[in-house]
Amino acid sequence: MMADLPKRSNEMALPLPRPISDHGVVGDLATMALIAKDGAIDFMCWPNFDSPTIFAALLDPERGGAFELFPDIANARVTQQYLPDTNVLLTRWMGTEASAELTDFMAVKDGETDTPTTVARRLRVTRGEVRFTMRCAPRFDYARETAAPEVRKNVALWRPAQADGFRLSSNVKLTAAGSDVSADGRLKAGETADFILAGVDDDQIEISGIDAFEEATIAYWQDWASQSTYRGRWREMVNRSALTLKLMTSRRHGSIVAAGTFGLPEAPGGTRNWDYRATWIRDASFTVYALMRLGYQQEAQAFNAWIGKRATKCDTGGKLDIIYAVDGGPVPDEISLDHLRGYGGARPVRVGNKASEQFQLDIYGELMDAIYLSNKYGHAISHDGWQGVRDVIDYVCEHWQDADAGIWEMRREPQHFLHSRLMCWVAVDRAIRLASKRSLAAPFAKWIDVRNDIYEDIWANFWNEEKGHFVQTKSGDSLDASLLLMPLVRFVSATDPRWLATLDAIGNTLADDGVVYRYKSADGLRGREGAFSACSFWYAECLARAGDLKKARRVFEAVLNYANDLGLYAEEFDVRSELLGNFPQAFTHLALISAAYYLDRELDRRNDQEWRP
């Protein structure tokens, strides 16, 4: 049935969404849930990353639906933390007379078992006596459908007509109220109210088994985290970033989503509200690189297998799509959910992504860099895999001079972007290196000629003599923070005078209190955006590579402090460095890992030189 939605008046006082920064995330490598500090799950897609939402109060507090669970403790101090080296979230309420804690997790048995999507919630009173309230108010199919629950004492089942349903089990009595289910009662110290949300027909996790599944989930995450080889200064933030990136990988497919949400705005009340619940070749390749740096090889192999299937199914001479659905299929057409008011009134709320129709050349460089590194540090590429790579590189050789939409997916006429040329150079360069390293058959003369041609083209056409720095587009005069990747991919020396002039220009033009904006040129879209979180970490790493370790560390640690209390980042920052955009954002966390890794190495090297007898 369709949701019975109230009429709105322009004068009606609309409830405010919970701030993006007031959330933690839990997941099971199939989907994830955002959990606010007040104990509400106010965003969740069911049962997969790219499925429609069942809870979306973050995008519309009135219509979106939520799963609320909280204790009634007057004037409580509320904190959130993850259990050490896990994605198990603990929310604590601490009052004068009583205290309680809420444990949230999504069950993961082990790395090989495809456990059905299951959310477990346990509210435990730790001191005194507390009254609690639970309200489960699902709104199916992006809040376009409701369903009356079937309630039998401690179990409620929702069976919507147009969406996947689920059941809610508990150790307390459940009561139906319209399309919602509620529960309340009093708990004494040591007592718990337990809730499990699972598929209608999934019975692998019962209330009586919640302890065992919590232990298994904790063990899974701690075992995974223990494989990290990072032992540097920022271990807690690096490990949290790695755990967050892992949450965005698909155990079933090997793909990696760019973020866990859709529709969260890049500017307060703005219109740049995109859907990031898909696999961008660019973002996923960078993610693989970041995880490999920390010693995680399994994710690289799984992604390479996934992208290999895309390449073998490609019938257009090596051309790849820039975005794929999690299962490798096409991304749905972009539509607006006009019935949702949007986060803080930011509309339209979009699902699907029209950028899937764009032509972007940079993806081939990011992909080849990941393939090269996974071969260097992991398993050798297969014969069929290498044939797919050859097709891709031949495509790049034919098309590197074409105009495209660029890394930032500008919705205007295609242009000749420096970053796109740069990554075409990376694609051909890494293919040559891989073929040489593995003694693979390749048209070396052709590829070397193309690599050299791209190199000469960048120096001839993307250096602006009048401005004294590299520029965003061919013969242009604007800056772009994607230029920060030039030394990171080893196209130019990090201390080359021309590069240092460009780095200074970026710092003077695009950086503000450590955060860095992507560009300030027209991009074909209405409105504005915030500072881009990943670019801020790229900037810190470039400063370190240029030898300015003092400034690099100052910038890096400033941006670390802009994370939320749990060490999580969204896509962008507003002028107060509050979180903006989809959350959590893979691009930001992988850039953090890269910057921390390099800064550690340079600081250790400097300390060795200073203290060497």
Coordinates of N, CA, C and O in Angstrom, one line a residue, residues 50-157:
D50 N 22.7 -1.2 -2.9 CA 22.0 -0.4 -3.9 C 20.5 -0.8 -4.0 O 19.8 -0.4 -4.9
S51 N 20.0 -1.5 -2.9 CA 18.5 -1.7 -2.8 C 17.8 -0.4 -2.4 O 18.5 0.5 -1.8
P52 N 16.5 -0.4 -2.5 CA 15.8 0.8 -2.0 C 15.9 0.8 -0.5 O 16.2 -0.2 0.2
T53 N 15.7 2.0 0.1 CA 15.8 2.2 1.5 C 14.6 1.6 2.2 O 13.5 1.5 1.7
I54 N 14.8 1.1 3.5 CA 13.7 0.8 4.4 C 13.6 1.9 5.5 O 12.6 2.1 6.1
F55 N 14.7 2.5 5.8 CA 14.8 3.7 6.7 C 15.5 4.8 6.0 O 16.6 4.7 5.5
A56 N 14.9 6.0 6.0 CA 15.5 7.1 5.3 C 15.1 8.4 6.0 O 15.0 9.5 5.3
A57 N 14.9 8.4 7.3 CA 14.6 9.6 8.0 C 15.7 10.7 7.9 O 15.5 11.8 8.1
L58 N 16.9 10.2 7.6 CA 18.0 11.2 7.4 C 17.7 12.1 6.2 O 18.2 13.3 6.2
L59 N 17.0 11.6 5.3 CA 16.6 12.4 4.1 C 15.2 13.1 4.2 O 14.9 14.0 3.4
D60 N 14.5 12.6 5.2 CA 13.1 13.2 5.4 C 12.6 12.6 6.7 O 12.1 11.5 6.8
P61 N 12.8 13.4 7.8 CA 12.4 12.9 9.2 C 10.9 12.5 9.3 O 10.6 11.7 10.1
E62 N 10.1 13.1 8.5 CA 8.7 12.8 8.5 C 8.3 11.5 7.8 O 7.6 10.7 8.3
R63 N 8.8 11.4 6.6 CA 8.4 10.4 5.7 C 9.3 9.2 5.5 O 9.0 8.1 5.1
G64 N 10.6 9.4 5.9 CA 11.6 8.4 5.5 C 11.6 7.1 6.3 O 12.0 6.1 5.7
G65 N 11.2 7.1 7.5 CA 11.2 5.9 8.3 C 12.4 5.7 9.1 O 13.5 6.2 8.7
A66 N 12.3 5.1 10.3 CA 13.5 4.9 11.2 C 13.3 3.8 12.1 O 12.1 3.3 12.3
F67 N 14.3 3.3 12.7 CA 14.3 2.2 13.7 C 14.9 2.8 15.0 O 16.2 2.9 15.1
E68 N 14.1 3.3 15.9 CA 14.6 4.0 17.1 C 14.6 3.1 18.3 O 13.7 2.3 18.5
L69 N 15.7 3.2 19.1 CA 15.8 2.4 20.3 C 16.7 3.3 21.3 O 17.8 3.6 20.9
F70 N 16.1 3.6 22.4 CA 16.8 4.5 23.3 C 16.3 4.4 24.7 O 15.1 4.0 25.0
P71 N 17.2 4.6 25.7 CA 16.7 4.6 27.1 C 16.3 6.1 27.5 O 16.7 7.0 27.0
D72 N 15.4 6.1 28.5 CA 14.9 7.4 29.0 C 15.8 7.8 30.2 O 15.5 7.4 31.4
I73 N 16.9 8.5 30.0 CA 17.8 8.9 31.1 C 17.9 10.4 31.0 O 18.4 11.0 30.0
A74 N 17.5 11.1 32.1 CA 17.5 12.6 32.1 C 18.9 13.1 32.0 O 19.8 12.6 32.7
N75 N 19.1 14.1 31.2 CA 20.4 14.9 31.1 C 21.6 14.0 30.9 O 22.6 14.2 31.5
A76 N 21.4 12.9 30.1 CA 22.5 11.9 29.9 C 23.6 12.5 29.0 O 23.3 13.2 28.0
R77 N 24.8 12.1 29.3 CA 25.9 12.4 28.3 C 25.9 11.2 27.4 O 25.9 10.0 27.8
V78 N 25.9 11.4 26.1 CA 25.9 10.4 25.1 C 27.2 10.3 24.3 O 27.7 11.3 23.8
T79 N 27.7 9.1 24.2 CA 29.0 8.9 23.4 C 28.8 7.7 22.5 O 28.0 6.8 22.8
Q80 N 29.6 7.7 21.5 CA 29.6 6.6 20.6 C 31.1 6.1 20.4 O 32.0 7.0 20.3
Q81 N 31.3 4.8 20.3 CA 32.6 4.3 20.0 C 32.4 2.9 19.3 O 31.4 2.3 19.5
Y82 N 33.5 2.5 18.7 CA 33.5 1.1 18.1 C 34.3 0.3 19.1 O 35.2 0.7 19.8
L83 N 33.8 -1.0 19.3 CA 34.6 -1.9 20.0 C 35.9 -2.0 19.3 O 36.0 -2.0 18.1
P84 N 37.0 -2.2 20.0 CA 38.4 -2.1 19.4 C 38.5 -3.0 18.2 O 38.2 -4.2 18.2
D85 N 39.0 -2.4 17.1 CA 39.3 -3.1 15.8 C 38.1 -3.8 15.3 O 38.3 -4.9 14.7
T86 N 36.9 -3.2 15.4 CA 35.7 -3.9 14.9 C 34.9 -2.8 14.2 O 35.1 -1.6 14.3
N87 N 33.8 -3.3 13.6 CA 32.7 -2.4 13.1 C 31.4 -2.7 14.0 O 30.3 -2.6 13.5
V88 N 31.7 -3.0 15.2 CA 30.6 -3.2 16.2 C 30.5 -1.9 17.0 O 31.4 -1.4 17.6
L89 N 29.3 -1.2 16.9 CA 29.1 0.1 17.4 C 28.5 0.1 18.8 O 27.5 -0.6 19.1
L90 N 29.0 0.9 19.7 CA 28.5 1.0 21.1 C 28.1 2.5 21.3 O 28.9 3.4 21.2
T91 N 26.9 2.7 21.7 CA 26.3 4.0 22.1 C 26.0 4.0 23.5 O 25.3 3.1 24.0
R92 N 26.6 5.0 24.3 CA 26.4 5.0 25.7 C 25.6 6.2 26.2 O 25.9 7.3 25.7
W93 N 24.7 6.0 27.1 CA 24.0 7.1 27.8 C 24.4 7.0 29.2 O 24.2 6.0 29.9
M94 N 25.0 8.1 29.8 CA 25.4 8.2 31.1 C 24.8 9.3 31.9 O 25.0 10.5 31.6
G95 N 23.9 8.9 32.9 CA 23.2 9.9 33.6 C 23.6 9.9 35.1 O 24.5 9.1 35.5
T96 N 23.0 10.7 35.9 CA 23.4 10.7 37.3 C 22.9 9.5 38.1 O 23.7 9.0 38.9
E97 N 21.7 9.0 37.8 CA 21.1 7.9 38.5 C 21.2 6.6 37.8 O 21.0 5.5 38.4
A98 N 21.4 6.6 36.5 CA 21.4 5.4 35.7 C 22.3 5.6 34.4 O 22.6 6.7 34.0
S99 N 22.6 4.5 33.8 CA 23.3 4.5 32.6 C 23.0 3.2 31.8 O 22.5 2.2 32.3
A100 N 23.1 3.3 30.4 CA 22.8 2.2 29.6 C 23.7 2.3 28.3 O 24.3 3.3 28.0
E101 N 23.8 1.1 27.6 CA 24.6 1.1 26.4 C 23.8 0.3 25.3 O 23.2 -0.7 25.6
L102 N 23.9 0.7 24.1 CA 23.3 0.1 23.0 C 24.4 -0.5 22.1 O 25.3 0.3 21.6
T103 N 24.4 -1.8 21.8 CA 25.3 -2.4 20.9 C 24.6 -2.7 19.6 O 23.6 -3.3 19.6
D104 N 25.2 -2.2 18.5 CA 24.7 -2.5 17.2 C 25.7 -3.2 16.3 O 26.9 -2.8 16.3
F105 N 25.3 -4.2 15.6 CA 26.2 -4.8 14.6 C 25.3 -5.5 13.6 O 24.1 -5.8 13.8
M106 N 26.0 -5.8 12.5 CA 25.4 -6.6 11.4 C 26.2 -7.9 11.4 O 27.4 -7.9 11.3
A107 N 25.5 -9.0 11.4 CA 26.2 -10.3 11.7 C 27.1 -10.7 10.5 O 26.7 -10.6 9.3
V108 N 28.3 -11.0 10.8 CA 29.2 -11.6 9.8 C 29.9 -12.8 10.5 O 30.6 -12.7 11.5
K109 N 29.6 -14.0 10.0 CA 30.1 -15.2 10.6 C 31.6 -15.3 10.3 O 32.4 -15.5 11.2
D110 N 32.0 -15.4 9.0 CA 33.4 -15.4 8.6 C 33.4 -15.0 7.2 O 32.4 -14.6 6.6
G111 N 34.7 -15.0 6.7 CA 34.9 -14.4 5.4 C 34.3 -15.2 4.2 O 34.1 -14.6 3.1
E112 N 34.0 -16.4 4.4 CA 33.5 -17.3 3.3 C 32.0 -17.5 3.3 O 31.4 -17.8 2.3
T113 N 31.3 -17.3 4.5 CA 29.9 -17.6 4.6 C 29.1 -16.3 4.3 O 29.3 -15.3 4.8
D114 N 28.2 -16.5 3.3 CA 27.3 -15.4 2.9 C 26.1 -15.3 3.8 O 25.0 -15.7 3.5
T115 N 26.4 -14.8 5.0 CA 25.3 -14.7 6.0 C 24.2 -13.8 5.6 O 24.5 -12.7 5.1
P116 N 22.9 -14.2 5.7 CA 21.9 -13.2 5.3 C 21.9 -11.9 6.0 O 22.4 -11.9 7.2
T117 N 21.5 -10.9 5.4 CA 21.6 -9.6 6.0 C 20.8 -9.6 7.3 O 19.6 -9.9 7.3
T118 N 21.4 -9.2 8.4 CA 20.8 -9.3 9.7 C 21.4 -8.1 10.6 O 22.6 -7.9 10.7
V119 N 20.5 -7.4 11.2 CA 20.8 -6.3 12.1 C 20.5 -6.7 13.5 O 19.4 -7.1 13.8
A120 N 21.5 -6.7 14.4 CA 21.3 -7.0 15.8 C 21.5 -5.8 16.7 O 22.4 -5.0 16.5
R121 N 20.5 -5.6 17.6 CA 20.5 -4.4 18.5 C 20.3 -4.9 19.9 O 19.3 -5.6 20.2
R122 N 21.1 -4.5 20.8 CA 20.9 -4.9 22.2 C 21.1 -3.7 23.1 O 22.2 -3.1 23.1
L123 N 20.1 -3.3 23.8 CA 20.1 -2.3 24.8 C 20.3 -2.9 26.2 O 19.4 -3.7 26.6
R124 N 21.4 -2.5 26.9 CA 21.7 -3.1 28.2 C 21.8 -2.0 29.2 O 22.4 -1.0 29.0
V125 N 21.1 -2.1 30.3 CA 21.2 -1.2 31.4 C 22.4 -1.6 32.2 O 22.6 -2.7 32.6
T126 N 23.3 -0.6 32.5 CA 24.6 -0.9 33.2 C 24.5 -0.4 34.6 O 25.4 -0.8 35.4
R127 N 23.6 0.5 34.9 CA 23.5 1.1 36.3 C 22.1 1.6 36.5 O 21.5 2.3 35.6
G128 N 21.5 1.3 37.6 CA 20.2 1.8 38.0 C 19.1 1.1 37.3 O 19.2 -0.1 36.9
E129 N 17.9 1.8 37.1 CA 16.8 1.2 36.5 C 16.3 2.2 35.4 O 16.2 3.4 35.7
V130 N 16.0 1.7 34.2 CA 15.7 2.6 33.1 C 14.5 2.2 32.3 O 14.3 1.0 32.1
R131 N 13.7 3.2 31.9 CA 12.7 2.9 31.0 C 13.2 3.0 29.5 O 14.0 3.9 29.3
F132 N 12.8 2.1 28.6 CA 13.3 2.2 27.3 C 12.1 2.3 26.3 O 11.0 1.9 26.6
T133 N 12.4 2.8 25.1 CA 11.4 2.8 24.0 C 12.0 2.4 22.7 O 13.1 2.7 22.4
M134 N 11.3 1.5 22.0 CA 11.6 1.1 20.7 C 10.5 1.4 19.7 O 9.3 1.1 20.0
R135 N 10.9 1.9 18.6 CA 9.9 2.1 17.5 C 10.5 1.7 16.2 O 11.5 2.3 15.8
C136 N 10.0 0.7 15.5 CA 10.5 0.3 14.2 C 9.4 0.8 13.2 O 8.3 0.2 13.1
A137 N 9.8 1.8 12.4 CA 8.8 2.4 11.4 C 9.4 2.3 10.0 O 10.0 3.3 9.5
P138 N 9.4 1.1 9.4 CA 9.9 1.0 8.0 C 9.1 1.7 7.0 O 7.8 1.7 7.1
R139 N 9.7 2.3 6.0 CA 9.1 2.9 4.9 C 9.8 2.3 3.6 O 10.9 2.7 3.3
F140 N 9.1 1.4 3.0 CA 9.7 0.6 1.9 C 9.8 1.4 0.6 O 9.1 2.4 0.4
D141 N 10.7 0.9 -0.3 CA 10.9 1.4 -1.6 C 11.1 2.9 -1.6 O 10.4 3.6 -2.3
Y142 N 12.1 3.3 -1.0 CA 12.4 4.8 -0.9 C 11.3 5.6 -0.3 O 11.0 6.7 -0.7
A143 N 10.6 5.0 0.7 CA 9.5 5.7 1.4 C 8.3 5.9 0.5 O 7.5 6.8 0.7
R144 N 8.1 5.0 -0.5 CA 7.0 5.1 -1.4 C 5.9 4.1 -1.0 O 4.9 4.1 -1.6
E145 N 6.2 3.2 0.0 CA 5.3 2.2 0.3 C 5.4 1.9 1.8 O 6.4 1.9 2.4
T146 N 4.2 1.6 2.4 CA 4.2 1.1 3.7 C 3.5 -0.3 3.7 O 2.8 -0.7 2.7
A147 N 3.6 -1.0 4.8 CA 2.9 -2.3 4.9 C 2.5 -2.5 6.4 O 3.3 -2.2 7.3
A148 N 1.3 -3.0 6.6 CA 0.9 -3.3 8.0 C 1.6 -4.5 8.5 O 1.7 -5.6 7.8
P149 N 2.2 -4.5 9.7 CA 3.0 -5.7 10.2 C 2.0 -6.8 10.7 O 0.9 -6.5 11.2
E150 N 2.5 -8.0 10.6 CA 1.8 -9.1 11.3 C 2.6 -9.3 12.6 O 3.8 -9.6 12.5
V151 N 1.9 -9.2 13.7 CA 2.6 -9.3 15.0 C 2.1 -10.5 15.8 O 0.9 -10.7 15.9
R152 N 3.1 -11.3 16.2 CA 2.8 -12.5 17.1 C 3.7 -12.4 18.3 O 4.8 -12.9 18.2
K153 N 3.2 -11.8 19.3 CA 3.9 -11.6 20.6 C 5.3 -10.9 20.4 O 5.4 -9.7 20.4
N154 N 6.4 -11.7 20.1 CA 7.7 -11.2 20.1 C 8.3 -11.1 18.7 O 9.5 -10.9 18.5
V155 N 7.4 -11.3 17.7 CA 7.9 -11.3 16.3 C 6.9 -10.5 15.4 O 5.7 -10.6 15.6
A156 N 7.5 -9.6 14.6 CA 6.7 -8.8 13.7 C 7.2 -9.1 12.2 O 8.4 -9.1 12.0
L157 N 6.3 -9.2 11.3 CA 6.7 -9.4 9.9 C 6.0 -8.4 9.0 O 4.8 -8.1 9.1

